[in-house]
Short mmCIF file of C-alpha atoms in Angstrom, two decimals:
data_model
loop_
_atom_site.label_atom_id
_atom_site.label_comp_id
_atom_site.label_asym_id
_atom_site.label_seq_id
_atom_site.Cartn_x
_atom_site.Cartn_y
_atom_site.Cartn_z
CA UNK A 8 17.42 -34.75 -41.57
CA UNK A 9 17.26 -31.92 -44.09
CA UNK A 10 16.88 -29.35 -41.30
CA UNK A 11 19.89 -30.79 -39.50
CA UNK A 12 21.99 -30.59 -42.68
CA UNK A 13 21.02 -26.96 -43.27
CA UNK A 14 21.85 -26.22 -39.65
CA UNK A 15 25.30 -27.83 -39.87
CA UNK A 16 26.12 -26.01 -43.11
CA UNK A 17 25.06 -22.70 -41.53
CA UNK A 18 27.21 -23.44 -38.51
CA UNK A 19 30.30 -24.26 -40.56
CA UNK A 20 29.89 -21.19 -42.77
CA UNK A 21 29.51 -18.95 -39.75
CA UNK A 22 32.69 -20.14 -38.11
CA UNK A 23 34.60 -20.21 -41.34
CA UNK A 24 33.84 -16.49 -41.43
CA UNK A 25 34.89 -16.20 -37.79
CA UNK A 26 38.30 -17.56 -38.72
CA UNK A 27 38.88 -15.15 -41.61
CA UNK A 28 38.67 -11.44 -42.34
CA UNK A 29 35.65 -10.79 -40.14
CA UNK A 30 37.69 -11.92 -37.12
CA UNK A 31 40.39 -9.40 -37.95
CA UNK A 32 37.83 -6.69 -38.46
CA UNK A 33 36.20 -7.37 -35.10
CA UNK A 34 39.61 -7.80 -33.40
CA UNK A 35 38.60 -11.02 -31.70
CA UNK A 36 40.62 -11.75 -28.56
CA UNK A 37 42.86 -14.80 -29.12
CA UNK A 38 42.07 -17.83 -26.99
CA UNK A 39 44.11 -17.81 -23.78
CA UNK A 40 45.12 -21.41 -23.12
CA UNK A 41 47.09 -20.40 -20.02
CA UNK A 42 43.83 -20.31 -18.04
CA UNK A 43 43.17 -23.62 -16.28
CA UNK A 44 40.95 -24.90 -13.49
CA UNK A 45 43.88 -24.40 -11.14
CA UNK A 46 44.26 -20.65 -11.77
CA UNK A 47 40.81 -19.64 -13.04
CA UNK A 48 38.50 -17.25 -11.19
CA UNK A 49 35.55 -19.63 -11.62
CA UNK A 50 36.08 -23.39 -11.72
CA UNK A 51 33.54 -24.35 -14.41
CA UNK A 52 34.35 -24.45 -18.13
CA UNK A 53 32.14 -24.58 -21.20
CA UNK A 54 32.87 -26.27 -24.52
CA UNK A 55 33.57 -23.79 -27.32
CA UNK A 56 31.17 -25.77 -29.53
CA UNK A 57 28.35 -24.99 -27.07
CA UNK A 58 29.00 -21.27 -27.46
CA UNK A 59 29.00 -21.61 -31.25
CA UNK A 60 25.82 -23.68 -31.11
CA UNK A 61 24.07 -21.04 -28.98
CA UNK A 62 25.01 -18.23 -31.37
CA UNK A 63 23.70 -20.05 -34.44
CA UNK A 64 20.56 -21.48 -32.83
CA UNK A 65 19.55 -18.02 -31.57
CA UNK A 66 20.48 -16.36 -34.89
CA UNK A 67 22.55 -13.72 -33.11
CA UNK A 68 23.92 -10.87 -35.25
CA UNK A 69 27.69 -10.61 -35.75
CA UNK A 70 27.82 -7.62 -33.38
CA UNK A 71 26.77 -10.00 -30.57
CA UNK A 72 28.08 -13.37 -31.78
CA UNK A 73 31.62 -12.18 -32.51
CA UNK A 74 31.83 -10.46 -29.15
CA UNK A 75 30.66 -13.61 -27.38
CA UNK A 76 33.41 -15.62 -29.09
CA UNK A 77 35.94 -12.94 -28.14
CA UNK A 78 34.59 -12.84 -24.55
CA UNK A 79 35.03 -16.57 -24.01
CA UNK A 80 38.32 -16.78 -25.94
CA UNK A 81 39.79 -14.37 -23.41
CA UNK A 82 38.60 -16.67 -20.59
CA UNK A 83 39.60 -19.95 -22.32
CA UNK A 84 35.87 -20.77 -22.10
CA UNK A 85 35.73 -20.48 -18.32
CA UNK A 86 32.24 -19.67 -17.02
CA UNK A 87 31.76 -15.99 -16.22
CA UNK A 88 28.63 -16.14 -14.10
CA UNK A 89 28.79 -19.44 -12.20
CA UNK A 90 31.22 -21.53 -10.21
CA UNK A 91 30.63 -24.82 -8.45
CA UNK A 92 29.84 -22.73 -5.33
CA UNK A 93 26.91 -20.97 -6.98
CA UNK A 94 25.92 -17.79 -8.77
CA UNK A 95 28.90 -15.42 -8.87
CA UNK A 96 28.98 -12.03 -7.18
CA UNK A 97 29.15 -10.41 -10.64
CA UNK A 98 25.93 -12.18 -11.70
CA UNK A 99 24.17 -10.75 -8.65
CA UNK A 100 25.57 -7.30 -9.45
CA UNK A 101 24.45 -7.52 -13.08
CA UNK A 102 21.02 -8.71 -11.94
CA UNK A 103 20.67 -5.55 -9.83
CA UNK A 104 21.78 -3.42 -12.76
CA UNK A 105 19.28 -5.05 -15.13
CA UNK A 106 16.44 -4.48 -12.66
CA UNK A 107 17.12 -0.74 -12.73
CA UNK A 108 17.99 -0.50 -16.44
CA UNK A 109 14.48 0.45 -17.53
CA UNK A 110 14.65 -2.17 -20.29
CA UNK A 111 11.26 -3.91 -20.28
CA UNK A 112 11.80 -6.01 -23.41
CA UNK A 113 10.64 -9.62 -23.24
CA UNK A 114 14.25 -10.82 -23.36
CA UNK A 115 15.33 -8.67 -20.42
CA UNK A 116 12.23 -9.41 -18.36
CA UNK A 117 12.79 -13.13 -18.86
CA UNK A 118 16.44 -12.76 -17.82
CA UNK A 119 15.47 -10.83 -14.70
CA UNK A 120 12.97 -13.55 -13.75
CA UNK A 121 15.58 -16.29 -14.25
CA UNK A 122 18.11 -14.45 -12.09
CA UNK A 123 15.57 -13.77 -9.34
CA UNK A 124 14.73 -17.48 -9.23
CA UNK A 125 18.41 -18.44 -9.15
CA UNK A 126 19.31 -15.97 -6.40
CA UNK A 127 16.54 -17.35 -4.20
CA UNK A 128 17.33 -21.00 -4.98
CA UNK A 129 19.74 -22.92 -2.78
CA UNK A 130 22.10 -25.71 -3.86
CA UNK A 131 21.30 -26.01 -7.57
CA UNK A 132 23.19 -28.67 -9.53
CA UNK A 133 26.12 -26.52 -10.56
CA UNK A 134 28.19 -28.65 -12.89
CA UNK A 135 29.40 -28.44 -16.47
CA UNK A 136 26.83 -31.10 -17.40
CA UNK A 137 23.87 -29.00 -16.30
CA UNK A 138 22.37 -27.78 -19.59
CA UNK A 139 20.01 -25.30 -17.91
CA UNK A 140 22.84 -23.53 -16.07
CA UNK A 141 24.93 -23.59 -19.26
CA UNK A 142 22.14 -21.89 -21.20
CA UNK A 143 21.65 -19.24 -18.49
CA UNK A 144 25.42 -18.62 -18.54
CA UNK A 145 25.28 -17.86 -22.28
CA UNK A 146 22.11 -15.81 -21.95
CA UNK A 147 23.77 -13.64 -19.32
CA UNK A 148 26.80 -13.05 -21.52
CA UNK A 149 24.57 -12.14 -24.46
CA UNK A 150 22.68 -9.74 -22.17
CA UNK A 151 25.90 -8.16 -20.91
CA UNK A 152 27.03 -7.46 -24.47
CA UNK A 153 23.59 -6.17 -25.48
CA UNK A 154 23.45 -3.95 -22.38
CA UNK A 155 26.95 -2.58 -23.01
CA UNK A 156 26.24 -1.75 -26.65
CA UNK A 157 23.03 0.04 -25.66
CA UNK A 158 24.43 1.84 -22.60
CA UNK A 159 27.91 3.07 -23.50
CA UNK A 160 28.64 5.41 -26.37
CA UNK A 161 30.51 3.82 -29.27
CA UNK A 162 34.22 3.64 -28.50
CA UNK A 163 33.85 4.95 -24.96
CA UNK A 164 34.10 1.55 -23.24
CA UNK A 165 36.11 -0.73 -25.49
CA UNK A 166 35.37 -4.40 -26.10
CA UNK A 167 38.37 -5.59 -24.11
CA UNK A 168 37.20 -3.57 -21.09
CA UNK A 169 33.81 -5.32 -21.17
CA UNK A 170 35.61 -8.65 -21.28
CA UNK A 171 37.38 -7.72 -18.03
CA UNK A 172 34.15 -6.89 -16.18
CA UNK A 173 34.33 -10.38 -14.67
CA UNK A 174 37.73 -11.44 -13.27
CA UNK A 175 39.39 -14.15 -15.35
CA UNK A 176 42.12 -15.75 -13.27
CA UNK A 177 44.08 -15.45 -10.06
CA UNK A 178 46.72 -12.75 -10.31
CA UNK A 179 49.19 -10.96 -8.10
CA UNK A 180 47.31 -7.89 -6.78
CA UNK A 181 50.28 -5.57 -7.31
CA UNK A 182 50.76 -6.79 -10.89
CA UNK A 183 47.04 -6.23 -11.54
CA UNK A 184 47.30 -2.75 -10.02
CA UNK A 185 50.26 -1.88 -12.25
CA UNK A 186 48.36 -3.14 -15.31
CA UNK A 187 45.26 -1.08 -14.50
CA UNK A 188 47.28 2.07 -13.84
CA UNK A 189 49.30 1.56 -17.03
CA UNK A 190 46.12 1.18 -19.11
CA UNK A 191 44.65 4.28 -17.50
CA UNK A 192 47.81 6.26 -18.20
CA UNK A 193 47.68 5.25 -21.86
CA UNK A 194 43.91 5.93 -21.96
CA UNK A 195 43.21 2.46 -23.30
CA UNK A 196 39.83 2.63 -21.59
CA UNK A 197 37.51 5.44 -20.61
CA UNK A 198 35.24 3.38 -18.36
CA UNK A 199 36.27 5.55 -15.42
CA UNK A 200 34.74 8.53 -17.25
CA UNK A 201 31.26 6.99 -17.10
CA UNK A 202 31.46 5.58 -13.56
CA UNK A 203 32.50 8.20 -11.01
CA UNK A 204 32.74 5.90 -7.93
CA UNK A 205 34.99 3.57 -9.94
CA UNK A 206 37.17 6.50 -11.02
CA UNK A 207 37.46 7.74 -7.41
CA UNK A 208 38.67 4.35 -6.19
CA UNK A 209 41.03 4.11 -9.16
CA UNK A 210 42.74 7.34 -8.07
CA UNK A 211 43.26 5.90 -4.58
CA UNK A 212 44.73 2.72 -6.05
CA UNK A 213 47.62 4.71 -7.51
CA UNK A 214 48.32 6.40 -4.17
CA UNK A 215 48.52 3.10 -2.27
CA UNK A 216 50.78 1.64 -4.96
CA UNK A 217 53.10 4.61 -4.45
CA UNK A 218 53.22 3.99 -0.69
CA UNK A 219 54.43 0.44 -1.35
CA UNK A 220 57.01 1.54 -3.93
CA UNK A 221 58.38 4.24 -1.60
CA UNK A 222 58.76 1.63 1.19
CA UNK A 223 57.76 4.14 3.88
CA UNK A 224 55.11 1.98 5.56
CA UNK A 225 56.31 0.65 8.93
CA UNK A 226 55.30 -2.74 10.36
CA UNK A 227 55.45 -3.65 14.02
CA UNK A 228 57.34 -6.69 15.25
CA UNK A 229 55.14 -9.61 16.42
CA UNK A 230 55.43 -8.66 20.09
CA UNK A 231 54.49 -5.02 19.45
CA UNK A 232 51.47 -6.09 17.38
CA UNK A 233 49.71 -7.24 20.55
CA UNK A 234 47.17 -4.76 21.86
CA UNK A 235 47.84 -3.13 25.22
CA UNK A 236 46.03 -0.18 26.76
CA UNK A 237 49.31 1.73 27.09
CA UNK A 238 51.24 2.16 23.83
CA UNK A 239 55.01 1.67 23.77
CA UNK A 240 57.30 4.31 22.22
CA UNK A 241 57.85 2.07 19.16
CA UNK A 242 54.09 1.63 18.67
CA UNK A 243 53.53 5.39 18.85
CA UNK A 244 56.27 6.10 16.27
CA UNK A 245 54.93 3.47 13.85
CA UNK A 246 51.36 4.63 14.40
CA UNK A 247 52.20 8.25 13.63
CA UNK A 248 54.18 7.29 10.53
CA UNK A 249 51.40 5.17 9.07
CA UNK A 250 48.60 7.58 9.96
CA UNK A 251 50.54 10.33 8.18
CA UNK A 252 50.94 8.12 5.09
CA UNK A 253 47.17 7.46 5.16
CA UNK A 254 46.55 11.23 5.31
CA UNK A 255 44.92 10.96 8.74
CA UNK A 256 47.68 12.68 10.74
CA UNK A 257 47.45 16.47 10.16
CA UNK A 258 51.24 16.88 10.12
CA UNK A 259 54.25 14.59 10.11
CA UNK A 260 55.48 13.70 13.59
CA UNK A 261 58.42 11.38 14.32
CA UNK A 262 58.31 11.65 18.10
CA UNK A 263 57.20 8.92 20.49
CA UNK A 264 54.97 11.27 22.49
CA UNK A 265 51.20 10.83 22.84
CA UNK A 266 49.95 14.29 21.83
CA UNK A 267 47.02 16.17 20.28
CA UNK A 268 48.44 15.60 16.80
CA UNK A 269 48.18 11.81 17.28
CA UNK A 270 44.74 12.10 18.87
CA UNK A 271 43.53 14.07 15.86
CA UNK A 272 44.96 11.43 13.50
CA UNK A 273 43.24 8.61 15.35
CA UNK A 274 39.90 10.45 15.20
CA UNK A 275 40.29 11.02 11.46
CA UNK A 276 41.03 7.32 10.97
CA UNK A 277 38.04 6.31 13.10
CA UNK A 278 35.76 8.49 10.97
CA UNK A 279 37.03 6.88 7.76
CA UNK A 280 36.45 3.34 9.05
CA UNK A 281 32.98 4.01 10.45
CA UNK A 282 33.77 4.19 14.17
CA UNK A 283 32.85 6.83 16.73
CA UNK A 284 35.68 9.43 16.54
CA UNK A 285 36.49 9.50 20.24
CA UNK A 286 40.27 9.01 19.97
CA UNK A 287 40.16 5.82 22.05
CA UNK A 288 42.11 2.80 20.88
CA UNK A 289 40.61 -0.61 21.60
CA UNK A 290 41.67 -4.06 20.34
CA UNK A 291 39.47 -3.90 17.24
CA UNK A 292 40.67 -0.45 16.20
CA UNK A 293 44.29 -1.45 16.88
CA UNK A 294 43.90 -4.40 14.48
CA UNK A 295 42.36 -2.16 11.78
CA UNK A 296 45.21 0.34 12.08
CA UNK A 297 47.72 -2.37 11.21
CA UNK A 298 46.14 -3.33 7.88
CA UNK A 299 48.98 -2.73 5.41
CA UNK A 300 48.78 -1.02 1.97
CA UNK A 301 48.90 -4.32 0.06
CA UNK A 302 45.80 -5.57 1.89
CA UNK A 303 44.07 -2.24 1.24
CA UNK A 304 44.94 -2.51 -2.45
CA UNK A 305 43.22 -5.90 -2.57
CA UNK A 306 40.17 -4.39 -0.87
CA UNK A 307 40.13 -1.49 -3.33
CA UNK A 308 40.41 -3.84 -6.34
CA UNK A 309 37.53 -6.01 -5.12
CA UNK A 310 35.33 -2.94 -4.62
CA UNK A 311 36.32 -1.42 -7.97
CA UNK A 312 34.97 -4.61 -9.49
CA UNK A 313 31.70 -4.12 -7.59
CA UNK A 314 31.49 -0.49 -8.74
CA UNK A 315 31.16 -1.72 -12.34
CA UNK A 316 27.62 -2.85 -11.54
CA UNK A 317 26.35 0.49 -10.25
CA UNK A 318 23.61 2.28 -12.20
CA UNK A 319 25.05 5.20 -14.16
CA UNK A 320 23.74 8.68 -13.30
CA UNK A 321 20.13 7.70 -12.54
CA UNK A 322 17.37 10.26 -13.01
CA UNK A 323 14.96 11.01 -10.18
CA UNK A 324 14.99 9.35 -6.78
CA UNK A 325 17.18 6.38 -5.93
CA UNK A 326 17.58 4.68 -2.56
CA UNK A 327 20.97 3.14 -1.84
CA UNK A 328 21.72 1.06 1.25
CA UNK A 329 25.34 0.04 1.71
CA UNK A 330 25.21 -2.90 4.11
CA UNK A 331 28.76 -2.68 5.59
CA UNK A 332 28.30 1.08 6.05
CA UNK A 333 24.98 0.57 7.89
CA UNK A 334 23.62 3.60 6.06
CA UNK A 335 20.52 4.48 4.00
CA UNK A 336 20.83 7.27 1.44
CA UNK A 337 18.11 8.94 -0.61
CA UNK A 338 19.31 10.48 -3.87
CA UNK A 339 17.68 12.82 -6.34
CA UNK A 340 19.85 12.25 -9.40
CA UNK A 341 23.43 12.59 -8.13
CA UNK A 342 22.42 14.79 -5.18
CA UNK A 343 22.10 13.16 -1.76
CA UNK A 344 18.83 14.39 -0.22
CA UNK A 345 19.20 12.76 3.21
CA UNK A 346 20.67 9.75 4.97
CA UNK A 347 19.97 7.72 8.09
CA UNK A 348 21.55 4.85 10.03
CA UNK A 349 20.20 1.34 9.48
CA UNK A 350 20.41 -2.03 11.21
CA UNK A 351 21.06 -4.92 8.80
CA UNK A 352 21.15 -8.71 8.98
CA UNK A 353 23.44 -10.40 11.46
CA UNK A 354 25.84 -13.14 10.36
CA UNK A 355 23.83 -16.14 9.21
CA UNK A 356 20.92 -13.84 8.30
CA UNK A 357 22.79 -11.77 5.72
CA UNK A 358 21.03 -8.87 4.04
CA UNK A 359 21.27 -9.83 0.35
CA UNK A 360 22.55 -7.50 -2.38
CA UNK A 361 19.85 -6.86 -4.99
CA UNK A 362 17.68 -4.11 -6.45
CA UNK A 363 13.96 -3.53 -6.85
CA UNK A 364 11.33 -0.79 -6.59
CA UNK A 365 9.78 0.52 -3.37
CA UNK A 366 6.07 0.47 -4.17
CA UNK A 367 4.07 0.40 -0.94
CA UNK A 368 4.02 1.92 2.55
CA UNK A 369 2.22 -0.01 5.31
CA UNK A 370 1.23 1.95 8.40
CA UNK A 371 0.63 0.11 11.73
CA UNK A 372 1.73 -3.18 10.14
CA UNK A 373 1.25 -6.73 11.27
CA UNK A 374 4.48 -8.71 11.44
CA UNK A 375 4.01 -12.03 9.67
CA UNK A 376 6.67 -14.09 11.42
CA UNK A 377 8.83 -16.05 8.93
CA UNK A 378 8.65 -19.87 9.26
CA UNK A 379 12.35 -20.06 10.20
CA UNK A 380 11.76 -17.77 13.20
CA UNK A 381 8.57 -19.65 14.15
CA UNK A 382 10.54 -22.89 14.16
CA UNK A 383 13.69 -21.65 15.91
CA UNK A 384 12.28 -19.07 18.34
CA UNK A 385 8.48 -19.04 18.67
CA UNK A 386 7.85 -22.77 19.17
CA UNK A 387 10.62 -23.13 21.82
CA UNK A 388 9.15 -20.02 23.51
CA UNK A 389 5.66 -21.53 23.57
CA UNK A 390 7.08 -24.79 24.97
CA UNK A 391 8.54 -22.86 27.92
CA UNK A 392 5.63 -20.44 28.36
CA UNK A 393 2.02 -21.30 27.27
CA UNK A 394 1.22 -17.55 27.30
CA UNK A 395 4.15 -16.70 25.00
CA UNK A 396 1.95 -15.48 22.10
CA UNK A 397 -0.22 -13.24 24.29
CA UNK A 398 2.81 -11.89 26.14
CA UNK A 399 4.34 -10.85 22.79
CA UNK A 400 1.10 -9.45 21.29
CA UNK A 401 1.02 -12.34 18.77
CA UNK A 402 -1.69 -14.58 17.37
CA UNK A 403 -1.95 -17.75 15.32
CA UNK A 404 -4.05 -17.50 12.15
CA UNK A 405 -3.85 -21.15 11.13
CA UNK A 406 -1.25 -23.62 9.98
CA UNK A 407 1.04 -23.75 6.93
CA UNK A 408 3.16 -26.81 6.07
CA UNK A 409 2.83 -28.20 9.56
CA UNK A 410 3.84 -24.94 11.28
CA UNK A 411 1.53 -22.46 13.01
CA UNK A 412 1.07 -19.28 10.98
CA UNK A 413 2.04 -16.59 13.49
CA UNK A 414 1.69 -12.83 13.24
CA UNK A 415 2.35 -10.01 15.66
CA UNK A 416 -0.42 -7.43 16.00
CA UNK A 417 0.16 -3.71 15.39
CA UNK A 418 1.26 -1.76 18.44
CA UNK A 419 4.14 -0.29 20.37
CA UNK A 420 5.89 -3.66 20.82
CA UNK A 421 5.56 -4.77 17.19
CA UNK A 422 8.97 -5.83 15.81
CA UNK A 423 8.34 -3.78 12.65
CA UNK A 424 7.53 -0.68 14.66
CA UNK A 425 4.88 1.64 13.26
CA UNK A 426 5.59 1.47 9.51
CA UNK A 427 7.18 -0.73 6.87
CA UNK A 428 8.14 -0.10 3.24
CA UNK A 429 7.74 -2.88 0.66
CA UNK A 430 9.76 -3.55 -2.50
CA UNK A 431 8.76 -7.06 -3.72
CA UNK A 432 11.68 -9.50 -3.85
CA UNK A 433 12.33 -13.22 -3.43
CA UNK A 434 14.33 -12.66 -0.21
CA UNK A 435 11.42 -11.20 1.80
CA UNK A 436 13.53 -8.15 2.66
CA UNK A 437 11.98 -4.74 3.32
CA UNK A 438 12.55 -1.52 5.29
CA UNK A 439 10.81 -1.03 8.62
CA UNK A 440 10.65 0.89 11.86
CA UNK A 441 11.72 -0.78 15.13
CA UNK A 442 11.04 -0.35 18.84
CA UNK A 443 14.73 -1.22 19.52
CA UNK A 444 16.11 2.29 18.99
CA UNK A 445 19.28 1.86 21.06
CA UNK A 446 20.95 -0.28 18.37
CA UNK A 447 21.33 2.80 16.14
CA UNK A 448 23.95 4.11 18.59
CA UNK A 449 26.24 1.14 17.86
CA UNK A 450 29.11 1.44 15.36
CA UNK A 451 28.50 -2.05 13.95
CA UNK A 452 24.77 -2.55 13.38
CA UNK A 453 24.27 -6.14 12.17
CA UNK A 454 21.50 -7.51 14.38
CA UNK A 455 18.40 -8.20 12.28
CA UNK A 456 17.10 -11.38 10.63
CA UNK A 457 17.85 -9.88 7.20
CA UNK A 458 15.40 -7.00 6.86
CA UNK A 459 16.60 -3.41 7.19
CA UNK A 460 15.58 -1.32 10.19
CA UNK A 461 15.48 2.43 9.61
CA UNK A 462 16.79 5.06 12.00
CA UNK A 463 14.19 7.63 10.88
CA UNK A 464 11.24 5.93 9.12
CA UNK A 465 9.00 8.97 9.62
CA UNK A 466 11.35 11.05 7.45
CA UNK A 467 11.19 8.48 4.67
CA UNK A 468 7.38 8.21 4.82
CA UNK A 469 6.97 11.99 4.68
CA UNK A 470 9.43 12.30 1.80
CA UNK A 471 7.79 9.56 -0.27
CA UNK A 472 4.33 11.10 0.24
CA UNK A 473 5.45 14.74 -0.01
CA UNK A 474 3.47 15.35 -3.24
CA UNK A 475 0.32 13.60 -2.01
CA UNK A 476 -1.98 16.19 -0.42
CA UNK A 477 -3.96 13.44 1.35
CA UNK A 478 -0.92 12.52 3.42
CA UNK A 479 0.13 15.44 5.58
CA UNK A 480 2.69 14.84 8.38
CA UNK A 481 -0.23 14.87 10.85
CA UNK A 482 -2.11 12.14 8.94
CA UNK A 483 1.05 10.06 8.59
CA UNK A 484 1.57 10.27 12.36
CA UNK A 485 -2.05 9.30 13.01
CA UNK A 486 -1.82 6.29 10.66
CA UNK A 487 1.40 5.11 12.29
CA UNK A 488 -0.26 5.14 15.71
CA UNK A 489 -3.76 3.95 14.76
CA UNK A 490 -3.20 0.27 15.55
CA UNK A 491 -5.02 -0.59 12.32
CA UNK A 492 -2.99 -1.78 9.35
CA UNK A 493 -3.24 0.48 6.26
CA UNK A 494 -1.58 0.10 2.85
CA UNK A 495 -0.62 3.11 0.69
CA UNK A 496 0.58 2.47 -2.86
CA UNK A 497 3.08 4.98 -4.25
CA UNK A 498 2.16 6.72 -7.49
CA UNK A 499 5.82 6.65 -8.55
CA UNK A 500 7.77 3.61 -7.24
CA UNK A 501 11.33 4.41 -6.14
CA UNK A 502 14.27 2.20 -7.16
CA UNK A 503 16.14 0.56 -4.27
CA UNK A 504 19.75 -0.58 -4.60
CA UNK A 505 21.14 -2.79 -1.79
CA UNK A 506 24.95 -2.84 -2.08
CA UNK A 507 28.02 -4.28 -0.38
CA UNK A 508 30.94 -1.84 -0.57
CA UNK A 509 33.74 -2.05 1.98
CA UNK A 510 35.84 0.63 0.24
CA UNK A 511 34.68 3.85 -1.43
CA UNK A 512 35.41 7.58 -1.66
CA UNK A 513 32.87 9.80 0.11
CA UNK A 514 31.47 13.19 -0.89
CA UNK A 515 34.40 14.90 0.89
CA UNK A 516 36.97 12.98 -1.14
CA UNK A 517 37.94 10.77 1.81
CA UNK A 518 38.69 7.09 1.26
CA UNK A 519 36.47 4.98 3.52
CA UNK A 520 36.93 1.38 4.61
CA UNK A 521 34.49 -0.87 6.45
CA UNK A 522 34.60 -4.30 8.04
CA UNK A 523 33.86 -7.26 5.77
CA UNK A 524 30.85 -8.27 7.90
CA UNK A 525 29.72 -11.19 5.73
CA UNK A 526 33.19 -12.29 4.48
CA UNK A 527 32.26 -11.42 0.88
CA UNK A 528 35.62 -9.68 0.37
CA UNK A 529 37.43 -12.68 1.80
CA UNK A 530 35.71 -15.11 -0.59
CA UNK A 531 36.30 -12.95 -3.68
CA UNK A 532 39.96 -12.35 -2.76
CA UNK A 533 40.54 -16.11 -2.61
CA UNK A 534 39.28 -16.34 -6.18
CA UNK A 535 41.00 -13.21 -7.53
CA UNK A 536 44.49 -13.21 -6.08
CA UNK A 537 47.52 -15.48 -5.91
#
């Protein structure tokens, strides 16, 4: 009873202070009661008393506690990291950032473990009554504030900017754009100065807003929107106008003539949206060319939000795979060393966004067939053909949970090819070679069961082992073709960052867009915009 009394007195004294001069000093954000379940970004809310209770119980310093109060005041105590649908995209982004932060404190390691478990766990009880989820929500917010204070120089990224790292409520995208541009003009935040990809997208945001204000974008009437192999004069005029506005047409052209100028503009556009620049217009390209500036602004805003969770200026090697781009990039600091095409998960077998460290190379690997594939593909195959396993160079090594434990032997037909690269994660995702080389010629390369197939695995193996005198290119080639599985542990693990960006500015300053292959943009837009 005595302990409870002391606790209650401590609690009341703390929040008496929060309501006085210390609040003014810390510039606590006032509580925004306009945020409701109807207009909030996430649909779960926490009681303000639970936030207060967490701060006192964990004896958090004012530098953290005050900021947590301010953070949730600005959200009217709406959850930042969870909705009734699950872990938010921002929580997954922050999880990736924490993994690569280099912070190995017990607190951070525990948080990373919790997030890994949550990301691999399906259908948790996500309600406001779930005390475990509520505690993880508050832990994540504490970690965000701690990370921000440790990462950004004092005054460089202001408190209010951190509070906007997670969207708060549904807004009009043009109003949000105007607000962001106004803040940038007044230099209310310098976050763009510490995150170059974010800054590059921000500059494009202003250009698209100008296109809308100038009212120069042309839209086709419903009949003209239909794709036909031969373009009408009206379609050609509108196409040239809009390609010029998008900086794809080399020079302005108001004629209705199909000419080299238009062909060049189409090729430029195809390059920026990840298609083969052959100048041919098909139904898919025609649809992409009609996406208006307001839709592009929404896409840019969603991806600016994702850019917040990128590691800042990493030292040494970093591997980045952007799933919608179907591209692997190896960096040394900010310098891109090389890139290669990849094949990623098809719809229903999405390649998850996360980060970890590439630690091991496996030459001439076995493929341990996942239970889901055994159930859905191998067992039906065996039912039709008793020699299915032998025909596919497979063998059963026993039984696990009522299913045969199947693996494919090393060899030319092995689904993993001649080498795989492991970075331990709860999603069982890794890089690997493949015998199906023709898929790398496709523009859209979403065909796998979730793992990432590499266009040039030999290049990666040689680069990772370049400082190891035991592993010359000749020995790497021999190991890949030996037919005997061999593990090689890297002396210096390389961080891997799996991302999902559908809009970004490339090294040539060109704004790129990609298809929303997993509908992540679509889901976030429903939550962000009116």
